[in-house]
mmCIF file of C-alpha atoms (C1' of nucleotides) in Angstrom:
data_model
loop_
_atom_site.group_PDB
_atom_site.id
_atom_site.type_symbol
_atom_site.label_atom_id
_atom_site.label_comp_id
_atom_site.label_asym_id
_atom_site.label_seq_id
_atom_site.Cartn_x
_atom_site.Cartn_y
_atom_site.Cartn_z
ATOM 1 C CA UNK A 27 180.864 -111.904 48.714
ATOM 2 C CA UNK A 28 180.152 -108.188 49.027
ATOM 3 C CA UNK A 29 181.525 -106.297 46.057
ATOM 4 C CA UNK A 30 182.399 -102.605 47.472
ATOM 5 C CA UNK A 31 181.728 -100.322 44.293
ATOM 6 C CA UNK A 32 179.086 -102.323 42.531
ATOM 7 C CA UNK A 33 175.881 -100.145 41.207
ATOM 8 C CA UNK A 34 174.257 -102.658 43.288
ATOM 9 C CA UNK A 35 176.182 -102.025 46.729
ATOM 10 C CA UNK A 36 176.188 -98.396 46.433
ATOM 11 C CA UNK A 37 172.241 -98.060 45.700
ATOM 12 C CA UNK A 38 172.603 -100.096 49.238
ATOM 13 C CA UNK A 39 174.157 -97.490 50.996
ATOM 14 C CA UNK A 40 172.233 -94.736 49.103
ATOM 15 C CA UNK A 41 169.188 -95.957 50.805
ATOM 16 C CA UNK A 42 170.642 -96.549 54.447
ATOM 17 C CA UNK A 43 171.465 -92.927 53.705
ATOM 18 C CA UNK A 44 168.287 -91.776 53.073
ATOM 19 C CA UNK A 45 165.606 -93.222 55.017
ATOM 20 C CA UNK A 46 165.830 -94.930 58.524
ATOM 21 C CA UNK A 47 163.588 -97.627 57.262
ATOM 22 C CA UNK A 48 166.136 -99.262 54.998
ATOM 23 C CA UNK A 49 168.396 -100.063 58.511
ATOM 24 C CA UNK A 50 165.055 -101.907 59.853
ATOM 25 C CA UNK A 51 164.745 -103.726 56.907
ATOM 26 C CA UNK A 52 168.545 -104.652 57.025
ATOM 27 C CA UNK A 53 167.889 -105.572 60.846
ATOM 28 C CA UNK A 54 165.015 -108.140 59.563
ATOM 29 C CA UNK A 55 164.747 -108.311 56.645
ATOM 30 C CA UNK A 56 166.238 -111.767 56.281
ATOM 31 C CA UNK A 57 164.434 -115.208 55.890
ATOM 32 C CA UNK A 58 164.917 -116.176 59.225
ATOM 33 C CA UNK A 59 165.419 -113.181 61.157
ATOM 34 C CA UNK A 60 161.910 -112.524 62.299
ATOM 35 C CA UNK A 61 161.284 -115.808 62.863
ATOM 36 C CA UNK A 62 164.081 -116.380 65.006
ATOM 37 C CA UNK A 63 162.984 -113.141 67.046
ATOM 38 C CA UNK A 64 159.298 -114.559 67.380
ATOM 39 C CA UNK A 65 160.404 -118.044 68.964
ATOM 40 C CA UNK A 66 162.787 -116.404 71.083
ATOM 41 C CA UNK A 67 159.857 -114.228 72.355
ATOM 42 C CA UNK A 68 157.995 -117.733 73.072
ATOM 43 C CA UNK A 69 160.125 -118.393 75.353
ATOM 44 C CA UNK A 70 162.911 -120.259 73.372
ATOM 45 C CA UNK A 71 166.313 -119.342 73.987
ATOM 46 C CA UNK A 72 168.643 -121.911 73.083
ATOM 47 C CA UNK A 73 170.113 -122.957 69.831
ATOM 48 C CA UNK A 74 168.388 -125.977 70.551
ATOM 49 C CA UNK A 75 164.615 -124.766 71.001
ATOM 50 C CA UNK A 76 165.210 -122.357 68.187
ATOM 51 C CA UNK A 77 165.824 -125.553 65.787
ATOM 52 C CA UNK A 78 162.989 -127.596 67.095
ATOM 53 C CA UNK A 79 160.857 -124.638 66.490
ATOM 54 C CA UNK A 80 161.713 -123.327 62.901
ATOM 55 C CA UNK A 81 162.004 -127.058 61.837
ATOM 56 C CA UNK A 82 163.124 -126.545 58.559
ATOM 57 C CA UNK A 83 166.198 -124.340 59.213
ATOM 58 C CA UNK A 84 169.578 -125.845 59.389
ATOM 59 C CA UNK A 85 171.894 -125.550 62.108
ATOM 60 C CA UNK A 86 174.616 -123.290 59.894
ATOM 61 C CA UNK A 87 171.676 -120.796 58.990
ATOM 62 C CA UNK A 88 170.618 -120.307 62.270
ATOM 63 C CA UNK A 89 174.236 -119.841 63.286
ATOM 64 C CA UNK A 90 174.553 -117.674 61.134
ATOM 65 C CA UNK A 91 171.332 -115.368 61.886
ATOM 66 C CA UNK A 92 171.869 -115.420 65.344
ATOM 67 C CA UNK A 93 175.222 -114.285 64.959
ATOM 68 C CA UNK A 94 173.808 -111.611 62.999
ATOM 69 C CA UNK A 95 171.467 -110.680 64.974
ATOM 70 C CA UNK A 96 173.502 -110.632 68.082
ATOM 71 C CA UNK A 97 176.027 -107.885 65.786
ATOM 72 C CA UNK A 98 173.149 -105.654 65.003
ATOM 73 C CA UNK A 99 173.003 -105.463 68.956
ATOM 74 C CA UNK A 100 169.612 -107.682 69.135
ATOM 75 C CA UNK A 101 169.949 -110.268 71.176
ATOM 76 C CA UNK A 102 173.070 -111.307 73.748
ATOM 77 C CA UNK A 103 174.507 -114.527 74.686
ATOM 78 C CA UNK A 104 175.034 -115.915 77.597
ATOM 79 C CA UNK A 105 176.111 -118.857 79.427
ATOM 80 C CA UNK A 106 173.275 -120.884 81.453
ATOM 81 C CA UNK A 107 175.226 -120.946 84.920
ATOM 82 C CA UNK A 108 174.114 -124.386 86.213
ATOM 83 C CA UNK A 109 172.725 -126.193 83.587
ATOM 84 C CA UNK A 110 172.877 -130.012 82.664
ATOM 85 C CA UNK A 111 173.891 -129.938 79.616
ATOM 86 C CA UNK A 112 175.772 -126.895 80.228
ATOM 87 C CA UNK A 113 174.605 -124.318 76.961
ATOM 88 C CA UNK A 114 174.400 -120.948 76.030
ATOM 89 C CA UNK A 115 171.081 -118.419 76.340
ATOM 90 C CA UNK A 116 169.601 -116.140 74.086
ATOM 91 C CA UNK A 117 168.305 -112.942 75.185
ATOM 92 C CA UNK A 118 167.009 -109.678 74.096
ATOM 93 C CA UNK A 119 168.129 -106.075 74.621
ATOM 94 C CA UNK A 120 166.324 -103.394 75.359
ATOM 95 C CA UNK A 121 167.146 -102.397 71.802
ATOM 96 C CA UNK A 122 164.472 -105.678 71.058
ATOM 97 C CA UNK A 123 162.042 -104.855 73.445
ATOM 98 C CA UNK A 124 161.067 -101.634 72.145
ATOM 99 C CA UNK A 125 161.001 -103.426 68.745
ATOM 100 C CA UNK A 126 159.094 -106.082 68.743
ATOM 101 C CA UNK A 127 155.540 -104.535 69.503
ATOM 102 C CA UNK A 128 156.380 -102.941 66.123
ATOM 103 C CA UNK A 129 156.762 -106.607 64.659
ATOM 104 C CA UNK A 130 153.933 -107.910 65.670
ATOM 105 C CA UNK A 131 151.259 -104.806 64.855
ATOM 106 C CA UNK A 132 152.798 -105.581 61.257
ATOM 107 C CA UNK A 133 152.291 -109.066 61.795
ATOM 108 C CA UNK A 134 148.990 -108.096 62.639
ATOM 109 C CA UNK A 135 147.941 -106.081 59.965
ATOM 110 C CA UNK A 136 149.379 -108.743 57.383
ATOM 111 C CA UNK A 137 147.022 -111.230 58.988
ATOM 112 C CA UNK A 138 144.065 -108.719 58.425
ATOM 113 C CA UNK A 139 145.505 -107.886 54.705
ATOM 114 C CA UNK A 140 147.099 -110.721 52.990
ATOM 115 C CA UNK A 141 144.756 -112.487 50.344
ATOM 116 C CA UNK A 142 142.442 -114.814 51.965
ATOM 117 C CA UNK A 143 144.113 -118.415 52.159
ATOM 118 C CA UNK A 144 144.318 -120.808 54.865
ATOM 119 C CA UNK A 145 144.444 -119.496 58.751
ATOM 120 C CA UNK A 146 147.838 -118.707 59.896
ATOM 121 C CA UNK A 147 148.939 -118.054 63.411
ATOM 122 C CA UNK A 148 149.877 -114.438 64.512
ATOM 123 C CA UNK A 149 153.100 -114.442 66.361
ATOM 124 C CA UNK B 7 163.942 -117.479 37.456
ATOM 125 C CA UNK B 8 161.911 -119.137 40.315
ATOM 126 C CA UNK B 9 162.284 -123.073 41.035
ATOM 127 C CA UNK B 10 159.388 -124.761 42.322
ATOM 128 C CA UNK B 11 160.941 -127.129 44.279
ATOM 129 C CA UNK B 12 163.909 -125.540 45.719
ATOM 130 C CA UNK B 13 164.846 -125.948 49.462
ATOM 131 C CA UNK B 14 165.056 -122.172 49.383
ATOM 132 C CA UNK B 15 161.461 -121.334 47.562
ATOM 133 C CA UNK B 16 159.996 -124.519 49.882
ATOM 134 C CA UNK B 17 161.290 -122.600 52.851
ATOM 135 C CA UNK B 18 159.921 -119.606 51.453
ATOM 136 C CA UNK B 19 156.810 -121.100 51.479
ATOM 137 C CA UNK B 20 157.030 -122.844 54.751
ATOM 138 C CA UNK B 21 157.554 -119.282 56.311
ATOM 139 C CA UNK B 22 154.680 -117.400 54.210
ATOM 140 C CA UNK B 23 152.130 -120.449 55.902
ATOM 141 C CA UNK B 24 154.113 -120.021 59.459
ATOM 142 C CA UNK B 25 153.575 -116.485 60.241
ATOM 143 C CA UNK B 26 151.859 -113.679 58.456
ATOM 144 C CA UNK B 27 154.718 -111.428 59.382
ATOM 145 C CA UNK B 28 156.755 -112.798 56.249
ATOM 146 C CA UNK B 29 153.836 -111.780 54.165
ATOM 147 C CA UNK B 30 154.291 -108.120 55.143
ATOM 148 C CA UNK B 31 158.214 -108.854 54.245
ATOM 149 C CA UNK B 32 157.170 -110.331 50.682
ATOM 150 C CA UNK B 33 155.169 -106.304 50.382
ATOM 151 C CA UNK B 34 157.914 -104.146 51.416
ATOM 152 C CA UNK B 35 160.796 -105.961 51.667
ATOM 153 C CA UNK B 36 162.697 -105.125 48.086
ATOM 154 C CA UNK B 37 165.199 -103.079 48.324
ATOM 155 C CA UNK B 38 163.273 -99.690 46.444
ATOM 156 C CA UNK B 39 159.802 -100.642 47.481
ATOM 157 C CA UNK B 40 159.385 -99.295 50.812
ATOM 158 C CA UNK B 41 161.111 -95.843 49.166
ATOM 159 C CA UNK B 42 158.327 -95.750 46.223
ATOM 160 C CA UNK B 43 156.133 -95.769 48.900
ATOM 161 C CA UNK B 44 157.115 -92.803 50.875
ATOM 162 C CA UNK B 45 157.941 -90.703 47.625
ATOM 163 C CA UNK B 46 154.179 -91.772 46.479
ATOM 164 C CA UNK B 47 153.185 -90.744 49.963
ATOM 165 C CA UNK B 48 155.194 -87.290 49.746
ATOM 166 C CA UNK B 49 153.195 -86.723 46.525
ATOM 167 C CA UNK B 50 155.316 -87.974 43.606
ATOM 168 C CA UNK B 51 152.353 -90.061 41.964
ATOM 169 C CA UNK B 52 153.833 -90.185 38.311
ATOM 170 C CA UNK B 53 156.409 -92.294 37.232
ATOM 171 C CA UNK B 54 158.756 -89.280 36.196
ATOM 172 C CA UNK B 55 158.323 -87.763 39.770
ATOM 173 C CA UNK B 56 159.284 -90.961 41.835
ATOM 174 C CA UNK B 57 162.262 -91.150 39.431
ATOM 175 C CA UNK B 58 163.078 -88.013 40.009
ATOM 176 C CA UNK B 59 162.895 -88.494 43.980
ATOM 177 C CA UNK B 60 164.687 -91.865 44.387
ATOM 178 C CA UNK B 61 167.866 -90.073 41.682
ATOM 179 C CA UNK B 62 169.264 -93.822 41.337
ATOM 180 C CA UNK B 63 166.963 -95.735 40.294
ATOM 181 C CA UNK B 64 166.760 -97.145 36.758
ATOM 182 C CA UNK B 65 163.359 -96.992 34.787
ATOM 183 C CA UNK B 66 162.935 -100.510 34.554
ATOM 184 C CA UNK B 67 163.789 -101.056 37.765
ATOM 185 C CA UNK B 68 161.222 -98.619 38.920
ATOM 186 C CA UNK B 69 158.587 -100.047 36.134
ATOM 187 C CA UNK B 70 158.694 -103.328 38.095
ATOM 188 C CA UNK B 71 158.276 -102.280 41.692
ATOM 189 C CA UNK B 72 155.297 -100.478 40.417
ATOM 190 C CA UNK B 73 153.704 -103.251 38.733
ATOM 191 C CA UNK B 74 154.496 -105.611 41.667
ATOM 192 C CA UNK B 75 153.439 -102.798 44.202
ATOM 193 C CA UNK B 76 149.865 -102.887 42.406
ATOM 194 C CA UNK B 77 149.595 -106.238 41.920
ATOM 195 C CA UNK B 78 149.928 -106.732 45.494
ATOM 196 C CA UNK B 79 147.310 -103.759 46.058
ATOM 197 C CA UNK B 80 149.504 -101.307 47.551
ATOM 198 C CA UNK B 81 148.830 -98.610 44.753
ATOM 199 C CA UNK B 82 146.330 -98.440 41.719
ATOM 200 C CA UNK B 83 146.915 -96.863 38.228
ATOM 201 C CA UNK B 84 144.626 -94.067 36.659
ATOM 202 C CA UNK B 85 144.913 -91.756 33.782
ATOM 203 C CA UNK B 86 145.129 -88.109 34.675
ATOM 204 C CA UNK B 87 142.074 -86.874 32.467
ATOM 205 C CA UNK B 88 143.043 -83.535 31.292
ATOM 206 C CA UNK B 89 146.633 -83.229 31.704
ATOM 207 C CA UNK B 90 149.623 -81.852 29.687
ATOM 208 C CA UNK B 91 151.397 -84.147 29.126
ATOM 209 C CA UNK B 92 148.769 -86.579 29.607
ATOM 210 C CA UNK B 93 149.874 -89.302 31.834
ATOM 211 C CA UNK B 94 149.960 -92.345 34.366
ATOM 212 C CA UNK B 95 148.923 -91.447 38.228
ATOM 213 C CA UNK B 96 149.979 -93.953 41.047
ATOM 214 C CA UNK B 97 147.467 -93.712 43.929
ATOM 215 C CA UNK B 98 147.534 -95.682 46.835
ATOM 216 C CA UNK B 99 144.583 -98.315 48.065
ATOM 217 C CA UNK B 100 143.235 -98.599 51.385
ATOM 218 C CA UNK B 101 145.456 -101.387 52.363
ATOM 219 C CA UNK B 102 148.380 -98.809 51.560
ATOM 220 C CA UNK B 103 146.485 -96.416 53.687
ATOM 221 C CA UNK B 104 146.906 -98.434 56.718
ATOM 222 C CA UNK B 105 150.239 -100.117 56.078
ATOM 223 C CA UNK B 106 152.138 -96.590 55.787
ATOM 224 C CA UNK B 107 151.747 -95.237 59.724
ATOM 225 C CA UNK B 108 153.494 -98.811 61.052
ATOM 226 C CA UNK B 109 156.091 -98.006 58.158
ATOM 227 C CA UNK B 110 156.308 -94.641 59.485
ATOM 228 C CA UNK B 111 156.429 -95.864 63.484
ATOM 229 C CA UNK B 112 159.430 -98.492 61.666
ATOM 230 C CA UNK B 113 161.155 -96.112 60.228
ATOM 231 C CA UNK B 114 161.017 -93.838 63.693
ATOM 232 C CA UNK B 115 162.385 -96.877 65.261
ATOM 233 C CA UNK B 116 164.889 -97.122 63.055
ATOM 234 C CA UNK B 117 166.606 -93.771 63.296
ATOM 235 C CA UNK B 118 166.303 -93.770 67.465
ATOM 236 C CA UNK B 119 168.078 -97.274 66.913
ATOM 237 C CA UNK B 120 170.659 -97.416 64.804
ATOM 238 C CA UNK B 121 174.311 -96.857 65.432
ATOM 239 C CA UNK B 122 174.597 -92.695 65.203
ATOM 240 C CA UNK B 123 176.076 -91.961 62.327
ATOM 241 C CA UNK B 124 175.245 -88.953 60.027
ATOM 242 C CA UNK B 125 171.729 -87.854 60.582
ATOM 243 C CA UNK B 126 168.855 -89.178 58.615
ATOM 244 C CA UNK B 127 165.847 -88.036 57.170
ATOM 245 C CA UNK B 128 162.517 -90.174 58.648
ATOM 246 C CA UNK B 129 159.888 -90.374 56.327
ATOM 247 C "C1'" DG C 17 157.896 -84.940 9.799
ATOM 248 C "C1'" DC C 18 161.490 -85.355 13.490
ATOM 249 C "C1'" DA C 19 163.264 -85.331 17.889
ATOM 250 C "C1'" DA C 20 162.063 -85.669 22.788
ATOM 251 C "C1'" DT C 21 159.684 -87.311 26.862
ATOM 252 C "C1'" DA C 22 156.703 -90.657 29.508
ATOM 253 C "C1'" DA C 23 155.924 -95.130 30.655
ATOM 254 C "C1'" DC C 24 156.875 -99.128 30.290
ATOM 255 C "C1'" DG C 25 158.405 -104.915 28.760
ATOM 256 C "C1'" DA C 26 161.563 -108.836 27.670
ATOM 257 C "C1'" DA C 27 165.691 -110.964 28.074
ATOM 258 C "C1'" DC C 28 170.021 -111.150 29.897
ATOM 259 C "C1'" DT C 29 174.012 -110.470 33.342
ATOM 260 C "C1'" DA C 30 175.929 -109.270 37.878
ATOM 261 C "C1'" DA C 31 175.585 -109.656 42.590
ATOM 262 C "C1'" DA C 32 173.601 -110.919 46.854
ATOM 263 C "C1'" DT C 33 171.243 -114.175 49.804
ATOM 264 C "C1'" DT C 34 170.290 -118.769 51.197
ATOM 265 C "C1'" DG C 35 171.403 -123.598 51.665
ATOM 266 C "C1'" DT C 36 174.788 -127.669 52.093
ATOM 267 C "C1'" DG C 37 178.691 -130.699 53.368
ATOM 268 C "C1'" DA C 38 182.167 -131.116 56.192
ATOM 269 C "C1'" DG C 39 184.348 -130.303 60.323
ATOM 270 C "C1'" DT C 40 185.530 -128.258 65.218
ATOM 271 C "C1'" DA C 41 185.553 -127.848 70.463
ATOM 272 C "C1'" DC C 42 183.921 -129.222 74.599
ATOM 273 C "C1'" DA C 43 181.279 -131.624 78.155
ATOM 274 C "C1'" DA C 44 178.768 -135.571 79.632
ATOM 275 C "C1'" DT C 45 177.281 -140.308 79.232
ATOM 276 C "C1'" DG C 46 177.745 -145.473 78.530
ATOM 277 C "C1'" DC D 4 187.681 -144.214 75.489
ATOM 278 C "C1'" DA D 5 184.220 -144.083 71.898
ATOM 279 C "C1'" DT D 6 179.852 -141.872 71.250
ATOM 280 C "C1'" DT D 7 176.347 -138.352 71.702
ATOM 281 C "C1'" DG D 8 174.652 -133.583 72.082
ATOM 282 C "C1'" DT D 9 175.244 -128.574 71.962
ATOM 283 C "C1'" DA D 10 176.742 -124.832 69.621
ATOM 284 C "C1'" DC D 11 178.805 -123.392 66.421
ATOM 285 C "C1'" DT D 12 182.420 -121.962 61.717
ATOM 286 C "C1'" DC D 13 184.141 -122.246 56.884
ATOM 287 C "C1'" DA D 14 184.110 -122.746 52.083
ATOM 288 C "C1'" DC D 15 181.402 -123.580 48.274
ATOM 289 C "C1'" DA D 16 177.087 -124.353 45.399
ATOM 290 C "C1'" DA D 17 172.237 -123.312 44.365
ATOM 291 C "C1'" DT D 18 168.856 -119.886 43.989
ATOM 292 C "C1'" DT D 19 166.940 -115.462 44.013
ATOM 293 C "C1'" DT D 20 167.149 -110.435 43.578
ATOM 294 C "C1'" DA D 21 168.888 -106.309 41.472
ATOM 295 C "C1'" DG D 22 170.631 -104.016 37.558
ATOM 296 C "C1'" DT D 23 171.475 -103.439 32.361
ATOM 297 C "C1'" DT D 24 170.677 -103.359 27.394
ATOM 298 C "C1'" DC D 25 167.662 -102.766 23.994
ATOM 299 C "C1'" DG D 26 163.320 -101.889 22.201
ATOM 300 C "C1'" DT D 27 158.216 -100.315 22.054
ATOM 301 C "C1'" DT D 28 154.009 -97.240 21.927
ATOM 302 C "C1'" DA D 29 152.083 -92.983 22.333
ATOM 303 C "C1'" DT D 30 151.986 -88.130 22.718
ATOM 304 C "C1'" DT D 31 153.869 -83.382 22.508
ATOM 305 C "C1'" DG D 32 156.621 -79.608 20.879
ATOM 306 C "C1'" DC D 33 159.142 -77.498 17.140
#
DNA sequence: GCAATAACGAACTAAATTGTGAGTACAATG
DNA sequence: CATTGTACTCACAATTTAGTTCGTTATTGC
């Protein structure tokens, strides 16, 4: 539960006050978030897909994210017209779109920068 | 403390091997770090100065974003030689050299993105 | 020698995020 | 008409992150 006048929720809005980063980091800064955004950018855009992909989330966090997400004015739902069984789609704004290239150079440069472990895939 | 075997520090995990955008995340995603960052990049180098800058921040607080900013290699500690009063100077590595124009391009992002509200300085 | 400032560290508490168990609504399928 | 699958929501517990209290070392200025 968010308290309103704790030390801790005000440094919170002192920083969305101050710098524009702090709102991107609220937008995706979550576990899941960029994860989410990533396998909807492969091309999976149901609840469904989402889960098989991220394979360890549970179906109440990703509810929950993609509700999130869809409030910070990321992605939209919609209903699949004509599908058997009938479900719901995922999609990016435009808001996304000009977003995600941003993602990914990050992505890239963390590939390029982390400490040397195992090979990871670049989303 | 951290738990070893925790669904939420396995998950952690999980995501850190999954995609090397959640590495980038691990660097920058506290809540003061990415604003140590730009005050180090606007030229407060000393620990007074970035206190000074970021005017709610506690000194410990601070201490340990510093110490976990170098030990992920973001910034490196050096004596000023002949200063009064001698003192501690954070500079940044190379790795901080090319992480801070995507933060910048982010933070750009960020303040043609958000819901208009008051306006924001970009850093 | 005494107070003040810089630069922290350890240990603890408060608060936020993340995960879980249970349950809902609706359509299709057997 | 009972079961299965999709797409969720709610309340609560576990875990992690952020903030606080207190203390330290070292130097400078008076």
């Amino acid at each position: 539960m968010k308290k309103e006048n704790s030390t801790n929720s005000l440094n919170e809005r002192y920083l969305l006050n101050t710098c524009d980063f702090n709102y991107v980091l609220q937008l995706i800064g979550g576990r899941w978030k960029s994860q989410i955004i990533f396998s909807i950018a492969h091309g999976n855009n149901r609840f469904s897909l989402i889960k098989q992909d991220l394979d360890n989330i549970s179906d109440q966090v990703l509810g929950r994210q993609l509700r999130s997400l869809e409030i910070e004015g990321i992605i939209e739902k919609s209903e699949i017209p004509f599908s058997i069984p009938k479900g719901i789609q995922y999609n990016f704004t435009e808001k996304a779109d000009s977003l995600i290239p941003l993602l990914r150079e990050l992505c890239q440069w963390g590939g390029q920068h982390k400490r040397p472990l195992d090979p990871i895939k670049i989303c």
